[in-house]
Tab-separated table of C-alpha atoms and ligand atoms in Angstrom:
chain	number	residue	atom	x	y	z
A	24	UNK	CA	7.156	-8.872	-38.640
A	25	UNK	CA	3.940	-10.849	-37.274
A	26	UNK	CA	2.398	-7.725	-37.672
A	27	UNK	CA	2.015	-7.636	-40.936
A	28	UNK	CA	1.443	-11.453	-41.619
A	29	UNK	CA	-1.673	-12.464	-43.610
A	30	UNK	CA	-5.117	-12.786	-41.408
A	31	UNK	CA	-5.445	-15.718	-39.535
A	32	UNK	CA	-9.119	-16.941	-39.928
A	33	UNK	CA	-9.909	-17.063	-36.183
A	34	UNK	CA	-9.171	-13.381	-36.469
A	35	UNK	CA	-11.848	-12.555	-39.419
A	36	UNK	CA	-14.281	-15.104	-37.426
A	37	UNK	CA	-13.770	-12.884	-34.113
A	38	UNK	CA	-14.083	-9.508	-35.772
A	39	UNK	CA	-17.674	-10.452	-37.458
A	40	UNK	CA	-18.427	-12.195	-34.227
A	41	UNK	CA	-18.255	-8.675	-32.736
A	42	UNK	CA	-19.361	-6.621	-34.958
A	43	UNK	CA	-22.682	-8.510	-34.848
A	44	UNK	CA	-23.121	-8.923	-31.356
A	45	UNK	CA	-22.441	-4.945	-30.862
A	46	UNK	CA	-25.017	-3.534	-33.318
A	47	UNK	CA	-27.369	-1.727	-30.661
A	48	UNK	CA	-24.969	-0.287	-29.302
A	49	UNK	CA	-23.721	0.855	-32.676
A	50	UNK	CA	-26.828	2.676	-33.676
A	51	UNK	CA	-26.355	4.052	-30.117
A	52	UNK	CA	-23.222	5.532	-30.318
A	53	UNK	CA	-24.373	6.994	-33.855
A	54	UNK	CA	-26.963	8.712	-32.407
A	55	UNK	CA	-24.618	10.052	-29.877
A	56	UNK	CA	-21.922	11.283	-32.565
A	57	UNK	CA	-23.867	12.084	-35.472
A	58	UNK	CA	-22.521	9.818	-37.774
A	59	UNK	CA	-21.412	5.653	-37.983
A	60	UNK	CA	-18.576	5.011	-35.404
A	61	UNK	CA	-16.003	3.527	-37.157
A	62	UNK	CA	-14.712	0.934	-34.192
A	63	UNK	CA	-17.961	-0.671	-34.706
A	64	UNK	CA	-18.807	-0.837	-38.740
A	65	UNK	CA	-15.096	-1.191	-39.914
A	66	UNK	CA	-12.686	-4.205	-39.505
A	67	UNK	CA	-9.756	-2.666	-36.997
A	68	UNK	CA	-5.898	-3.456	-37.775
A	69	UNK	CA	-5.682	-5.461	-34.456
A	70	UNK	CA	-8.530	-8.064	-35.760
A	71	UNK	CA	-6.873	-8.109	-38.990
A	72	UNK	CA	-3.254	-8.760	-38.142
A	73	UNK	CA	-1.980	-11.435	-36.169
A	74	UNK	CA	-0.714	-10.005	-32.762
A	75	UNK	CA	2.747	-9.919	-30.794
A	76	UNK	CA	4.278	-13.705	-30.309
A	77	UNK	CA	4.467	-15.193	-27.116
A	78	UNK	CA	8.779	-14.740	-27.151
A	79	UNK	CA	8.108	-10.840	-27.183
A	80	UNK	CA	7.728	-10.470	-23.492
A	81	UNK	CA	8.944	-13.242	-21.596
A	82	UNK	CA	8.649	-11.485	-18.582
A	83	UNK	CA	5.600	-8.173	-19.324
A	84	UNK	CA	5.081	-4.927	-18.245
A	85	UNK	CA	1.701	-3.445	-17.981
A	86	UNK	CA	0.557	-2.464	-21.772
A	87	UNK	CA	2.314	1.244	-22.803
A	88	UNK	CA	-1.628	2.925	-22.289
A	89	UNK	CA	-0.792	2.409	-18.521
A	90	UNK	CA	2.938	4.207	-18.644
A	91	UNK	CA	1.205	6.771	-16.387
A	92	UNK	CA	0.662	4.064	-13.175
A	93	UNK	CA	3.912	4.360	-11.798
A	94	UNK	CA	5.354	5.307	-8.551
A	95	UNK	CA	6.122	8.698	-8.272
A	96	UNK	CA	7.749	11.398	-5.612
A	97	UNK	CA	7.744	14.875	-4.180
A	98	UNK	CA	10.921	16.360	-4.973
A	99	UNK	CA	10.797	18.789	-2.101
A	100	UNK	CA	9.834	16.037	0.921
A	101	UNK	CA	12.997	14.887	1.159
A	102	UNK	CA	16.833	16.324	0.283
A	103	UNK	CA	18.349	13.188	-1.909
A	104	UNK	CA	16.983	10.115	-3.349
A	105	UNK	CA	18.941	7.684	-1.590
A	106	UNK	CA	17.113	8.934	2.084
A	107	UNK	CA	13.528	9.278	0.590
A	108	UNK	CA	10.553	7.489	-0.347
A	109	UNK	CA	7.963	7.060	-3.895
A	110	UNK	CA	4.461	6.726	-3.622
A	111	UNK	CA	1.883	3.678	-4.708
A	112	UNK	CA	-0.811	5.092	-7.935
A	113	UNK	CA	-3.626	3.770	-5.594
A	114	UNK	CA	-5.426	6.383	-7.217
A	115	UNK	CA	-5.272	4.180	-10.305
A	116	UNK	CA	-5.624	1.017	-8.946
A	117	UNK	CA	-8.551	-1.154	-7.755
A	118	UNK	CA	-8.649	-4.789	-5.765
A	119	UNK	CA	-6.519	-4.910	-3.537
A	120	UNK	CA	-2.834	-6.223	-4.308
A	121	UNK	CA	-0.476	-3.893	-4.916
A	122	UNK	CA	1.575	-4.817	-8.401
A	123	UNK	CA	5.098	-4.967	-6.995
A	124	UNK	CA	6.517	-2.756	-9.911
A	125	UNK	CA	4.581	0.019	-8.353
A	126	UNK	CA	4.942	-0.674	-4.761
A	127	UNK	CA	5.792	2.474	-2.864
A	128	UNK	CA	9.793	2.254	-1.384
A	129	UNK	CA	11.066	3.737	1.533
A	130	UNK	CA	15.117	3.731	2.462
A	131	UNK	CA	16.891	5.139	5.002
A	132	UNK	CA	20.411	4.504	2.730
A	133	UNK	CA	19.304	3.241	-1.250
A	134	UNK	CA	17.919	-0.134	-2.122
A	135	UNK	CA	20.417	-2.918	-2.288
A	136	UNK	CA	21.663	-5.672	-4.313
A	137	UNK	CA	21.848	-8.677	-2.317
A	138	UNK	CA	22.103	-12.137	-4.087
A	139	UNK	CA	20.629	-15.313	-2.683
A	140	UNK	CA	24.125	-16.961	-1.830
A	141	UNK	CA	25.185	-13.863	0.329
A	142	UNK	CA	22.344	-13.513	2.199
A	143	UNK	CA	22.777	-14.698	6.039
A	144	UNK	CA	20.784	-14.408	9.009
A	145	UNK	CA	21.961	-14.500	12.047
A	146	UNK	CA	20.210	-14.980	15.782
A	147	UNK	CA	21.637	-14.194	18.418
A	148	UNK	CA	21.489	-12.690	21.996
A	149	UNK	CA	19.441	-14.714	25.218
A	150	UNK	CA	19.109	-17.380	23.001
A	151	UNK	CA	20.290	-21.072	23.787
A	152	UNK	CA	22.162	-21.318	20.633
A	153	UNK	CA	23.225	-18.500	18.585
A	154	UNK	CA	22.682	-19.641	14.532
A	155	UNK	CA	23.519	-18.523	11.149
A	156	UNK	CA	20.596	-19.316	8.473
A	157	UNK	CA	21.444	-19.201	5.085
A	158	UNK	CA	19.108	-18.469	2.540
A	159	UNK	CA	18.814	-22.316	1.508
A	160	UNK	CA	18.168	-22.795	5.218
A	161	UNK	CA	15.488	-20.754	5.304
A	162	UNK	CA	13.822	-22.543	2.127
A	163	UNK	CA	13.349	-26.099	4.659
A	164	UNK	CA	11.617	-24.526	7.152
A	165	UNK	CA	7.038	-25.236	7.052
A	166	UNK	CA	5.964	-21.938	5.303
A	167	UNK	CA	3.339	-19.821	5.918
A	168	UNK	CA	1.693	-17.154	3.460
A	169	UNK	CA	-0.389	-14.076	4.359
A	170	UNK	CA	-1.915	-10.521	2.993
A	171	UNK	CA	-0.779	-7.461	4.816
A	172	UNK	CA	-0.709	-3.822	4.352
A	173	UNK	CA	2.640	-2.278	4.818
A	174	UNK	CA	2.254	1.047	5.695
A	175	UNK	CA	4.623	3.957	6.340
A	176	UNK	CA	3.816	5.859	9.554
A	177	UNK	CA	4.689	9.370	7.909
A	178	UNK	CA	1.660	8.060	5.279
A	179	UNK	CA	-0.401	11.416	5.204
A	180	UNK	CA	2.194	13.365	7.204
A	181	UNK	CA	2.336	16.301	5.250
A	182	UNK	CA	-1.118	16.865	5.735
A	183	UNK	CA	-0.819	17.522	9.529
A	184	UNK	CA	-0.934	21.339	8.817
A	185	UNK	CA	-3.383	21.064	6.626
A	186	UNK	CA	-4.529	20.051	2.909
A	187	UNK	CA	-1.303	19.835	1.240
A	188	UNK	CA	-0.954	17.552	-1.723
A	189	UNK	CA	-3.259	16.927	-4.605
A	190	UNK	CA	-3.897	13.333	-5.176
A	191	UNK	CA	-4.485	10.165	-2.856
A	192	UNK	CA	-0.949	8.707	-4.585
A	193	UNK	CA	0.697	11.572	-2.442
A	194	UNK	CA	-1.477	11.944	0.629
A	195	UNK	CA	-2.186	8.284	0.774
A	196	UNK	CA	0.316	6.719	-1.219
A	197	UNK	CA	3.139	5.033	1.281
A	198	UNK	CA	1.438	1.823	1.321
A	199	UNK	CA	1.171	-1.396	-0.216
A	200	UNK	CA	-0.584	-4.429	-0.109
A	201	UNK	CA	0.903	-8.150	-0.916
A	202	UNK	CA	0.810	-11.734	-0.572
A	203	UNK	CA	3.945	-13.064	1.185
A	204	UNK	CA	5.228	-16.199	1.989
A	205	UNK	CA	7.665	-17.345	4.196
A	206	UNK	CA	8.926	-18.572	7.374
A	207	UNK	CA	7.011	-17.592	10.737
A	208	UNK	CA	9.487	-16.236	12.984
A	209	UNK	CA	8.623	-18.093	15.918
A	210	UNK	CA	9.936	-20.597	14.020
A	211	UNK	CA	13.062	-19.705	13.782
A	212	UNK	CA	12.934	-18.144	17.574
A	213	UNK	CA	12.376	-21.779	18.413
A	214	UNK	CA	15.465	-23.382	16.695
A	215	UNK	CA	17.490	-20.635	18.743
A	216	UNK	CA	15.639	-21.046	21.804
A	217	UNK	CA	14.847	-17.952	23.651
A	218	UNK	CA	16.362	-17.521	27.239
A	219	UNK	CA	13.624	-16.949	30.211
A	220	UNK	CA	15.112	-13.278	30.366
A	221	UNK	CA	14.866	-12.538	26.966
A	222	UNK	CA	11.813	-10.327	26.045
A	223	UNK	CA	12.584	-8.081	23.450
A	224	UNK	CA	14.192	-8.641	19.817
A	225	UNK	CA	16.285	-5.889	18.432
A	226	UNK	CA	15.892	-6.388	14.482
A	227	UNK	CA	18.107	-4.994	11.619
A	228	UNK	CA	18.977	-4.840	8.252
A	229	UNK	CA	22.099	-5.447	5.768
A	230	UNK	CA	22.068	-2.030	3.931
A	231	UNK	CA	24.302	1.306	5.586
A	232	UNK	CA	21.569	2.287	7.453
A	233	UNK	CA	20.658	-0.735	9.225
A	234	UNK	CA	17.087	0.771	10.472
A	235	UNK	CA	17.950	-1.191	13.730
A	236	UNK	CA	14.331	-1.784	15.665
A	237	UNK	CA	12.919	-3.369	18.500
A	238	UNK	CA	9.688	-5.159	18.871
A	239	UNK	CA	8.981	-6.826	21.563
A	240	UNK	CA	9.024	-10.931	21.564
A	241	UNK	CA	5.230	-11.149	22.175
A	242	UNK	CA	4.321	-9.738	18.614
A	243	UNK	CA	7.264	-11.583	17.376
A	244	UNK	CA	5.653	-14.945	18.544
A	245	UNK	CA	2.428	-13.840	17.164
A	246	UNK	CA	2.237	-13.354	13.826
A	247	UNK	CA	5.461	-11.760	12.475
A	248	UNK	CA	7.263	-13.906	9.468
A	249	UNK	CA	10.428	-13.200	7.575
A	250	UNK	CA	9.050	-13.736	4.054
A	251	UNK	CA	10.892	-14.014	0.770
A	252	UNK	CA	7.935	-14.073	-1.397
A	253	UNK	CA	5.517	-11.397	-2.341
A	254	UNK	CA	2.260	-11.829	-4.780
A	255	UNK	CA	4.312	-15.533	-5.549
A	256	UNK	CA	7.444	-13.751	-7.067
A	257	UNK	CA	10.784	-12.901	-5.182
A	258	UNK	CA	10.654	-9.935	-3.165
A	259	UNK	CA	11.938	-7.134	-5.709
A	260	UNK	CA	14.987	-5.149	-4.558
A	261	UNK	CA	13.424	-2.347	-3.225
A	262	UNK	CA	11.411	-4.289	-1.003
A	263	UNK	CA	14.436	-6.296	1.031
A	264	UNK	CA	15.198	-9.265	-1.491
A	265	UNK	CA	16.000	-11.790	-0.653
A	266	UNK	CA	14.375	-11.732	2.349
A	267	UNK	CA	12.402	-9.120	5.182
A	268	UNK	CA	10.579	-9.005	8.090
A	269	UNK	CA	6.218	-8.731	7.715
A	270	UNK	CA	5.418	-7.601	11.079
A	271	UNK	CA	1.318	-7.419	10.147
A	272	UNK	CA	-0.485	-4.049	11.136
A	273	UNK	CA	2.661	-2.432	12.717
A	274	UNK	CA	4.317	0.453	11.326
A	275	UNK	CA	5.974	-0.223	8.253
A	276	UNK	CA	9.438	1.249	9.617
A	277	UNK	CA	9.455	-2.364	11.702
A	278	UNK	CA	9.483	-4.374	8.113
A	279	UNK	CA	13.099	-4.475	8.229
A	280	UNK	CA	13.937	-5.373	4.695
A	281	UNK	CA	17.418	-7.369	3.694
A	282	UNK	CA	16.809	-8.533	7.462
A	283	UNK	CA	20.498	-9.671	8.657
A	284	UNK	CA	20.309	-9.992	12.306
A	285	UNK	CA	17.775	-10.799	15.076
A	286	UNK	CA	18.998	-9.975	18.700
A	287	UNK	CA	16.849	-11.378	21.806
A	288	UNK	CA	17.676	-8.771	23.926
A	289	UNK	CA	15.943	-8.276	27.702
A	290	UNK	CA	14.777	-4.713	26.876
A	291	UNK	CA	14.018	-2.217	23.821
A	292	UNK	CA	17.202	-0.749	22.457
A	293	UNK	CA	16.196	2.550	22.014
A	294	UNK	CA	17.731	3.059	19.022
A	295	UNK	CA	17.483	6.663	15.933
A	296	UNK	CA	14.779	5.148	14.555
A	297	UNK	CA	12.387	4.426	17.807
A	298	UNK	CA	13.324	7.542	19.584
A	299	UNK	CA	14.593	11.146	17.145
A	300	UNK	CA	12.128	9.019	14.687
A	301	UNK	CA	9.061	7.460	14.595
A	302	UNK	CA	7.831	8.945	17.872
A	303	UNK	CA	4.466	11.685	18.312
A	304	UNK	CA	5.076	14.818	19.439
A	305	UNK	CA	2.494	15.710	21.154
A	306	UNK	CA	0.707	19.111	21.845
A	307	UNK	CA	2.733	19.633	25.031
A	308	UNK	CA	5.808	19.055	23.070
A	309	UNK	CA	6.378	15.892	25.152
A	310	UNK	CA	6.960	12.777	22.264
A	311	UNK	CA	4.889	9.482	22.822
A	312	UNK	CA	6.791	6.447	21.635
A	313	UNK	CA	6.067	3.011	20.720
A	314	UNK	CA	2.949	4.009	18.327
A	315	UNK	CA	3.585	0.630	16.873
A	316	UNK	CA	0.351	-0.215	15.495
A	317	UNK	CA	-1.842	1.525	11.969
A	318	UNK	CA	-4.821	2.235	13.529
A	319	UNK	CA	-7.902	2.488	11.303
A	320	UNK	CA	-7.704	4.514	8.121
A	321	UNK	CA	-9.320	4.776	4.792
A	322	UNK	CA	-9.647	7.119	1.588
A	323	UNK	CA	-11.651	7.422	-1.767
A	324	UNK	CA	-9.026	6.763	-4.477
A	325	UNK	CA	-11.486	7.635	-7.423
A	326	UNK	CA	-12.796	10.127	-7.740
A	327	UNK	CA	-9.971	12.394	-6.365
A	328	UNK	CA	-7.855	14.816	-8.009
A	329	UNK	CA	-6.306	12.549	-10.085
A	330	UNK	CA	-9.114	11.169	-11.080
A	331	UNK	CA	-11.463	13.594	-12.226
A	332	UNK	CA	-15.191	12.317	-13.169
A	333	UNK	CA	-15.398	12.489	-17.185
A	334	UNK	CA	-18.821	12.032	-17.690
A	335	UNK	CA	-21.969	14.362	-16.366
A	336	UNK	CA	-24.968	13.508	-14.054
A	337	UNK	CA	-25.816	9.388	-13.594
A	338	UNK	CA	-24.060	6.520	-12.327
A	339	UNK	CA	-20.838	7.212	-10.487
A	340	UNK	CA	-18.656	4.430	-8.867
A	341	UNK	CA	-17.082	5.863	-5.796
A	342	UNK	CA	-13.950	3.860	-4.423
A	343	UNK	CA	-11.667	3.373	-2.452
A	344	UNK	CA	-9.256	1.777	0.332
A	345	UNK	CA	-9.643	0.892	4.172
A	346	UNK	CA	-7.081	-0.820	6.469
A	347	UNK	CA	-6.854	-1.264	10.048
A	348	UNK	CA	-3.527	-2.362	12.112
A	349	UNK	CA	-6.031	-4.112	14.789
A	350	UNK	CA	-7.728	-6.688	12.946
A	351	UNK	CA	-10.498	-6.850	9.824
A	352	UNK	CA	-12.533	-3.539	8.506
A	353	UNK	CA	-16.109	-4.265	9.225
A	354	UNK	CA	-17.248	-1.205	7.533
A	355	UNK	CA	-16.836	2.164	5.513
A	356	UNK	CA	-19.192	4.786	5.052
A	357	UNK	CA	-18.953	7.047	2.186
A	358	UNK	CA	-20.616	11.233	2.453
A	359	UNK	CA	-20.892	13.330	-0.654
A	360	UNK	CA	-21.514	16.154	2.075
A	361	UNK	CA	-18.573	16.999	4.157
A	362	UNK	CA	-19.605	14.535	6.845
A	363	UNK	CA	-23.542	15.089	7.528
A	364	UNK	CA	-24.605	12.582	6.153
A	365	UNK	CA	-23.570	8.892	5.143
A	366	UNK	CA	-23.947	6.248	3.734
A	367	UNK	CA	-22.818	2.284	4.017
A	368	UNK	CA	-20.384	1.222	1.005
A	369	UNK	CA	-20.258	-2.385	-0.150
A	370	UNK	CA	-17.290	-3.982	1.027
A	371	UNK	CA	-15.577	-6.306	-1.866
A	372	UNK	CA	-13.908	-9.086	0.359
A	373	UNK	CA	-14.548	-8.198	4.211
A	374	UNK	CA	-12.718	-10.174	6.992
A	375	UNK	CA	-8.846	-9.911	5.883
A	376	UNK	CA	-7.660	-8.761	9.017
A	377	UNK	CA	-4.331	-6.469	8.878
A	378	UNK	CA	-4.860	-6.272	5.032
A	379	UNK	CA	-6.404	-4.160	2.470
A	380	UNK	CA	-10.040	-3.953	1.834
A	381	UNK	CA	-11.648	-2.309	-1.030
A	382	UNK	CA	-15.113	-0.181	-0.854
A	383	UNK	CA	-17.233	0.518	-3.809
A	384	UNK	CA	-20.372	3.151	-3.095
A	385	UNK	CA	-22.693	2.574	-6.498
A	386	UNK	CA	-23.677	6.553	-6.243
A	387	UNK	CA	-26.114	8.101	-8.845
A	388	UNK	CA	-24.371	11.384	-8.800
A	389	UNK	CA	-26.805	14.729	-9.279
A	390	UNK	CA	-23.948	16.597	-10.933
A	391	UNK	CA	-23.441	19.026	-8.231
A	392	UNK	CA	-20.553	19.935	-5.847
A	393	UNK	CA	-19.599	17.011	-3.727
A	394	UNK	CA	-17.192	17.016	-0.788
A	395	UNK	CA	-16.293	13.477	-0.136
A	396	UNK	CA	-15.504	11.966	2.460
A	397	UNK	CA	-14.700	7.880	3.898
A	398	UNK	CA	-14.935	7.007	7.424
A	399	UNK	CA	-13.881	3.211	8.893
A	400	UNK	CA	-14.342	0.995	10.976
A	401	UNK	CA	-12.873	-2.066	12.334
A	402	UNK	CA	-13.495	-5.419	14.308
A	403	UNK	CA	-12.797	-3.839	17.692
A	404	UNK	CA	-15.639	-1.028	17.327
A	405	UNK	CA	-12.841	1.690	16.402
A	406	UNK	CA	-13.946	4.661	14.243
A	407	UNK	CA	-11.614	6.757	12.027
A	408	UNK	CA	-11.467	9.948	13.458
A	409	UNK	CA	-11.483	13.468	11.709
A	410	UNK	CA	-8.682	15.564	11.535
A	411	UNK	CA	-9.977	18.203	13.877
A	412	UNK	CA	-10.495	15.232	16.800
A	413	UNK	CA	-6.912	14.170	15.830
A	414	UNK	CA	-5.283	17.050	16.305
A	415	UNK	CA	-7.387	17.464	19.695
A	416	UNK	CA	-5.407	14.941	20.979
A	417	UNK	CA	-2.029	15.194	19.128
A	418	UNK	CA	-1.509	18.749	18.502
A	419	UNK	CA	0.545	19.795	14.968
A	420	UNK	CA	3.794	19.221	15.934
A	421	UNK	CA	3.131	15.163	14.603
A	422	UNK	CA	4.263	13.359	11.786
A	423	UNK	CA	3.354	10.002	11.833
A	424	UNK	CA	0.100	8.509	12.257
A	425	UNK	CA	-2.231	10.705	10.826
A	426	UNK	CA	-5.423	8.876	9.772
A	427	UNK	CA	-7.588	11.500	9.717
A	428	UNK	CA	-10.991	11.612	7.713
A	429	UNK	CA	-9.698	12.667	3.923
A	430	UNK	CA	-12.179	15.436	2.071
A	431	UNK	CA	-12.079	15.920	-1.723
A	432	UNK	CA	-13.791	18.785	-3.327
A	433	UNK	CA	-15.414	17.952	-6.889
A	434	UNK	CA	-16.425	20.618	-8.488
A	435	UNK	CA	-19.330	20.688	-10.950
A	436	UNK	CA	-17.454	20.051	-13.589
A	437	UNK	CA	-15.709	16.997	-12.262
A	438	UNK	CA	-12.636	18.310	-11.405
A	439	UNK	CA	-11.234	17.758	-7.854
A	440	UNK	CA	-9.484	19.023	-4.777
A	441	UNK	CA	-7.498	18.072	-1.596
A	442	UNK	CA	-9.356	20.261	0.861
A	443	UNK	CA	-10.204	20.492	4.723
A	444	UNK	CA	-13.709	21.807	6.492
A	445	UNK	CA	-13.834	22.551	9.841
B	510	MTE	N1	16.812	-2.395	6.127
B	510	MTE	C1	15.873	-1.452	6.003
B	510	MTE	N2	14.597	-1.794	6.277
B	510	MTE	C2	13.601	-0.871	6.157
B	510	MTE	C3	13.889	0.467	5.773
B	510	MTE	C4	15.252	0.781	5.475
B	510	MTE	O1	15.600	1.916	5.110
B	510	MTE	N3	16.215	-0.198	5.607
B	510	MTE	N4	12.866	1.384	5.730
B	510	MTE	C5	11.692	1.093	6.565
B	510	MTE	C6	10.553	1.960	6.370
B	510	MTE	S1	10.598	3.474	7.123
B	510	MTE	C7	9.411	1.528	5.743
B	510	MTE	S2	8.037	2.501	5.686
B	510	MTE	C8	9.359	0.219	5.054
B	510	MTE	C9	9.024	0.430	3.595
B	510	MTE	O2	8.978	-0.781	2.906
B	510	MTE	P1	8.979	-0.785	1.301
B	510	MTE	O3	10.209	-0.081	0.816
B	510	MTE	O4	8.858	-2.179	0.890
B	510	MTE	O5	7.760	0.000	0.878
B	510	MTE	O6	10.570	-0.502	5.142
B	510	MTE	C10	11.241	-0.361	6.389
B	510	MTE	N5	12.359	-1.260	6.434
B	511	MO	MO1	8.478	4.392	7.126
């Protein structure tokens, strides 16, 4: 109905407000078209109606032009839903924080509904006393807040054998980026009271699957929190609500999500997920374990296959995201050549250690072939290797961990390509 109410005056005052200011680029834009663009020398419905009350979306989804920046999957990567994963449209996005509606999920056994007044977490093991928090408990402990990358370790896995999928969503795609807040887990450690033998915490979580870990207590005393916030809202379902471990810069299989039980234990359990999974195979098909930490990655998210360049020769924004497990990205470099030569990209908000950073390259773009490239580095001097020196070391039986140098192809006439040069 408030669609079609009469024109408020603010709205008449705005549209000849803009009209006005916009004339040169009016006469612009006719020159371009041959012929009076309409947007700018006629009154539009949207200035002429009043707009959509403030009761119509009391809690918003991103406007129905956007439907298209969504998490999506690979039907064939996995064999049923429940066991599988969706990826982030990082393609699509820019900053840094991940929207929680399009977060990339990963579980072992479905996402689960776990209310507030269920929840309980219990400590036990070499501690001096064994506890039960409830959620409310967990709500009076000092809080701390933080921005960290989760990121799966399969994150690029499919492209061990070589290009694979076409878009940085896919290749790219299992990680996200938030603002938590919560309780530090050395915290709660404390109120237990860890035993002199105790050196190891075996972590897991309330769904089927329990994706039992250990870690072991010194990273757990460092920095690792069990938060039950994320960009200031509840976690959402399918990211552990009410409440999961942030273990910053590890491997995203250690955020144990719908965390239910912490045991101090005296040495790693060994358990599926740290042993048949989320270990490196290496070349002599002997499997490294314990790859805990994401070491330094980075790719262009536009321009890339799903995001074709729409305009011709001229000013070309290339973008795109770097992370490191081991601290702060102190720089990315950007090649429009395969790797010969590169060139330093502005970094929007450098220092965020174990979080996101974005990288803008302001190119001027000759309209030729391009194969592009992002290489970075972080605070302790490490450089992102290619894929060629990776697989030097790691052979192609891997999975996990590949953060190898990421080449798109665009073509001439914009369009682009997941590729590899050697
Ligand atoms: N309880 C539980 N925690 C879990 C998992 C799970 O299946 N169950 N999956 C793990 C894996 S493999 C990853 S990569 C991250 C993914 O977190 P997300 O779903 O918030 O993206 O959660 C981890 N924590
Ligand atoms: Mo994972």
């Amino acid at each position: 109905m408030s669609k079609f109410a009469t024109t408020s005056r603010r709205g008449v005052l705005r549209a000849g407000l803009a009209a006005g200011a916009l004339l040169p680029a009016a006469s612009l834009s006719a020159r371009a078209q041959g012929g009076p663009d309409p947007l700018i020398t006629q009154v539009q419905d949207w200035a002429r109606y009043t707009g959509a009350g403030v009761d119509e979306t009391p809690y918003g989804l991103p406007i129905r032009f956007e439907s298209g920046v969504i998490r999506r999957n690979v039907p064939w990567l996995t064999a049923d839903p429940i066991s599988s994963i969706n990826f982030t449209p990082i393609h699509a996005l820019d900053g840094t924080i991940t929207p929680a509606g399009c977060a990339f999920e990963r579980h072992h056994s479905g996402a689960i509904e776990l209310a507030k007044p269920d929840y309980r977490l219990m400590i036990n093991g070499l501690v001096d006393s064994p506890l039960v928090f409830t959620y409310a408990d967990l709500e009076r402990f000092p809080r701390h807040s933080g921005v960290y990358f989760c990121e799966c370790a399969a994150n690029s896995g499919m492209e061990w054998a070589g290009a694979q999928l076409n878009g940085s969503q896919f290749t790219h795609g299992m990680i996200h980026n938030m603002e938590y807040v919560g309780v530090p887990l050395k915290t709660l450690l404390a109120e237990a009271g860890i035993r002199p033998e105790g050196k190891w915490l075996y972590v897991e979580g309330a769904d089927a699957s329990s994706n039992g870990r250990s870690i072991p207590l010194e990273k757990a005393l460092d920095d690792c929190m069990v938060a039950f916030k994320a960009n200031g809202e509840a976690l959402r379902m399918e990211h552990g609500y009410p409440a999961r471990l942030v273990v910053p810069g590890w491997e995203g299989n250690l955020w144990i999500k719908w965390l239910r039980r912490i045991e101090v234990t005296s040495g790693p359990v060994e358990s599926r997920e740290e042993t048949s999974k989320y270990t490196d195979t290496l070349d002599n098909g002997i499997s490294r374990k314990w790859t805990w930490v994401m070491d330094a990655k980075s790719v262009i998210t536009a321009p890339s296959p799903q995001v074709p360049v729409r305009h011709g020769k001229g000013p070309l924004v290339i973008t795109g995201l770097a992370w490191s497990g081991r601290g702060a990205i102190t720089r990315v470099d950007v090649s429009t050549d395969g790797g010969r030569n590169w060139r330093t990209a502005r970094l929007a908000a450098p220092g965020q250690r174990m979080a996101v950073t974005r990288f803008w390259l302001d190119y001027h773009w000759d309209g030729e072939e391009m194969l592009l490239q992002s290489r970075a580095m972080d605070e302790t001097g490490y450089v992102q290797p290619t894929k060629d020196a990776l697989r030097q070391i790691r052979g192609e039986n891997s999975v996990y961990h590949n953060n190898g140098i990421q080449t798109w192809w665009v073509r001439k006439d914009g369009s682009a390509e997941n590729v590899e040069i050697s």
